[in-house]
Amino acid sequence: MIVNYGKIMKRVKHKYAVPIAVARRAEELEDFGRPKLDPETVKKAGDKITVAMKELEDGKIRIRNEEMLKILTPKVK
């Protein structure tokens, strides 16, 4: 299954938040979380990381406190 990273970046403005959010969601799925995708898509995805990325791409999950991430962004001159 191909995940469109460009589409994810349009939703999430901070590139460093994507792997953190995906990892946390994959852990949640590992600990008996239910996928928010249809069963056919989950079967195609295979692993929990891909399921989490596909959920983020489709807008099924979102990153909370995205405003806090602006503070962490370095200001380079």
PDB file of C-alpha atoms in Angstrom:
ATOM      1  CA  MET A   1       0.000   0.000   0.000  1.00  0.00           C
ATOM      2  CA  ILE A   2       1.319   3.416  -0.961  1.00  0.00           C
ATOM      3  CA  VAL A   3       0.951   6.284   1.496  1.00  0.00           C
ATOM      4  CA  ASN A   4       0.984   9.799   0.062  1.00  0.00           C
ATOM      5  CA  TYR A   5       3.395  11.668   2.345  1.00  0.00           C
ATOM      6  CA  GLY A   6       2.717  14.932   0.505  1.00  0.00           C
ATOM      7  CA  LYS A   7      -0.947  14.697   1.452  1.00  0.00           C
ATOM      8  CA  ILE A   8       0.032  14.116   5.081  1.00  0.00           C
ATOM      9  CA  MET A   9       2.286  17.188   4.998  1.00  0.00           C
ATOM     10  CA  LYS A  10      -0.622  19.303   3.752  1.00  0.00           C
ATOM     11  CA  ARG A  11      -2.554  18.287   6.882  1.00  0.00           C
ATOM     12  CA  VAL A  12       0.363  18.485   9.323  1.00  0.00           C
ATOM     13  CA  LYS A  13       2.521  21.569   9.049  1.00  0.00           C
ATOM     14  CA  HIS A  14       5.379  20.219  11.180  1.00  0.00           C
ATOM     15  CA  LYS A  15       7.304  17.373   9.579  1.00  0.00           C
ATOM     16  CA  TYR A  16       8.780  16.185  12.876  1.00  0.00           C
ATOM     17  CA  ALA A  17       5.305  15.623  14.330  1.00  0.00           C
ATOM     18  CA  VAL A  18       4.410  12.994  11.723  1.00  0.00           C
ATOM     19  CA  PRO A  19       6.696  10.153  12.910  1.00  0.00           C
ATOM     20  CA  ILE A  20       5.815  10.852  16.548  1.00  0.00           C
ATOM     21  CA  ALA A  21       2.073  10.787  15.847  1.00  0.00           C
ATOM     22  CA  VAL A  22       2.362   7.663  13.686  1.00  0.00           C
ATOM     23  CA  ALA A  23       4.441   5.856  16.315  1.00  0.00           C
ATOM     24  CA  ARG A  24       1.977   6.708  19.076  1.00  0.00           C
ATOM     25  CA  ARG A  25      -0.985   5.615  16.974  1.00  0.00           C
ATOM     26  CA  ALA A  26       0.775   2.357  16.032  1.00  0.00           C
ATOM     27  CA  GLU A  27       1.407   1.670  19.739  1.00  0.00           C
ATOM     28  CA  GLU A  28      -2.268   2.335  20.400  1.00  0.00           C
ATOM     29  CA  LEU A  29      -3.214  -0.128  17.663  1.00  0.00           C
ATOM     30  CA  GLU A  30      -0.784  -2.655  19.125  1.00  0.00           C
ATOM     31  CA  ASP A  31      -2.455  -2.291  22.543  1.00  0.00           C
ATOM     32  CA  PHE A  32      -5.889  -3.380  21.288  1.00  0.00           C
ATOM     33  CA  GLY A  33      -6.815  -0.128  19.515  1.00  0.00           C
ATOM     34  CA  ARG A  34      -9.313  -0.391  16.670  1.00  0.00           C
ATOM     35  CA  PRO A  35      -8.318   0.864  13.222  1.00  0.00           C
ATOM     36  CA  LYS A  36     -10.424   3.724  11.891  1.00  0.00           C
ATOM     37  CA  LEU A  37     -10.138   2.408   8.345  1.00  0.00           C
ATOM     38  CA  ASP A  38     -12.270  -0.148   6.588  1.00  0.00           C
ATOM     39  CA  PRO A  39     -11.130  -3.792   7.026  1.00  0.00           C
ATOM     40  CA  GLU A  40     -10.090  -4.137   3.364  1.00  0.00           C
ATOM     41  CA  THR A  41      -7.675  -1.192   3.654  1.00  0.00           C
ATOM     42  CA  VAL A  42      -6.279  -2.542   6.918  1.00  0.00           C
ATOM     43  CA  LYS A  43      -5.663  -5.914   5.264  1.00  0.00           C
ATOM     44  CA  LYS A  44      -3.846  -4.238   2.336  1.00  0.00           C
ATOM     45  CA  ALA A  45      -1.735  -2.101   4.677  1.00  0.00           C
ATOM     46  CA  GLY A  46      -0.368  -5.075   6.536  1.00  0.00           C
ATOM     47  CA  ASP A  47       1.505  -3.554   9.472  1.00  0.00           C
ATOM     48  CA  LYS A  48       0.344  -1.088  12.114  1.00  0.00           C
ATOM     49  CA  ILE A  49       2.723   1.688  11.040  1.00  0.00           C
ATOM     50  CA  THR A  50       1.196   1.759   7.563  1.00  0.00           C
ATOM     51  CA  VAL A  51      -2.315   1.685   9.044  1.00  0.00           C
ATOM     52  CA  ALA A  52      -1.452   4.652  11.272  1.00  0.00           C
ATOM     53  CA  MET A  53       0.056   6.587   8.349  1.00  0.00           C
ATOM     54  CA  LYS A  54      -2.987   5.863   6.186  1.00  0.00           C
ATOM     55  CA  GLU A  55      -5.283   7.051   9.000  1.00  0.00           C
ATOM     56  CA  LEU A  56      -3.298  10.287   9.237  1.00  0.00           C
ATOM     57  CA  GLU A  57      -3.354  10.701   5.451  1.00  0.00           C
ATOM     58  CA  ASP A  58      -7.131  10.184   5.296  1.00  0.00           C
ATOM     59  CA  GLY A  59      -7.759  12.566   8.194  1.00  0.00           C
ATOM     60  CA  LYS A  60      -9.130   9.819  10.444  1.00  0.00           C
ATOM     61  CA  ILE A  61      -6.704  10.878  13.185  1.00  0.00           C
ATOM     62  CA  ARG A  62      -5.203  14.275  13.875  1.00  0.00           C
ATOM     63  CA  ILE A  63      -2.439  15.719  15.967  1.00  0.00           C
ATOM     64  CA  ARG A  64      -3.641  17.516  19.060  1.00  0.00           C
ATOM     65  CA  ASN A  65      -1.841  20.588  20.408  1.00  0.00           C
ATOM     66  CA  GLU A  66      -0.343  21.448  17.034  1.00  0.00           C
ATOM     67  CA  GLU A  67       0.062  25.020  18.272  1.00  0.00           C
ATOM     68  CA  MET A  68       2.582  23.762  20.843  1.00  0.00           C
ATOM     69  CA  LEU A  69       4.723  22.442  18.001  1.00  0.00           C
ATOM     70  CA  LYS A  70       5.290  25.986  16.739  1.00  0.00           C
ATOM     71  CA  ILE A  71       7.226  26.730  19.900  1.00  0.00           C
ATOM     72  CA  LEU A  72       9.561  23.805  19.198  1.00  0.00           C
ATOM     73  CA  THR A  73      10.291  24.896  15.636  1.00  0.00           C
ATOM     74  CA  PRO A  74      13.743  26.499  15.477  1.00  0.00           C
ATOM     75  CA  LYS A  75      13.979  29.994  14.029  1.00  0.00           C
ATOM     76  CA  VAL A  76      16.854  29.986  11.585  1.00  0.00           C
ATOM     77  CA  LYS A  77      18.116  33.269  10.201  1.00  0.00           C
TER      78      LYS A  77
END
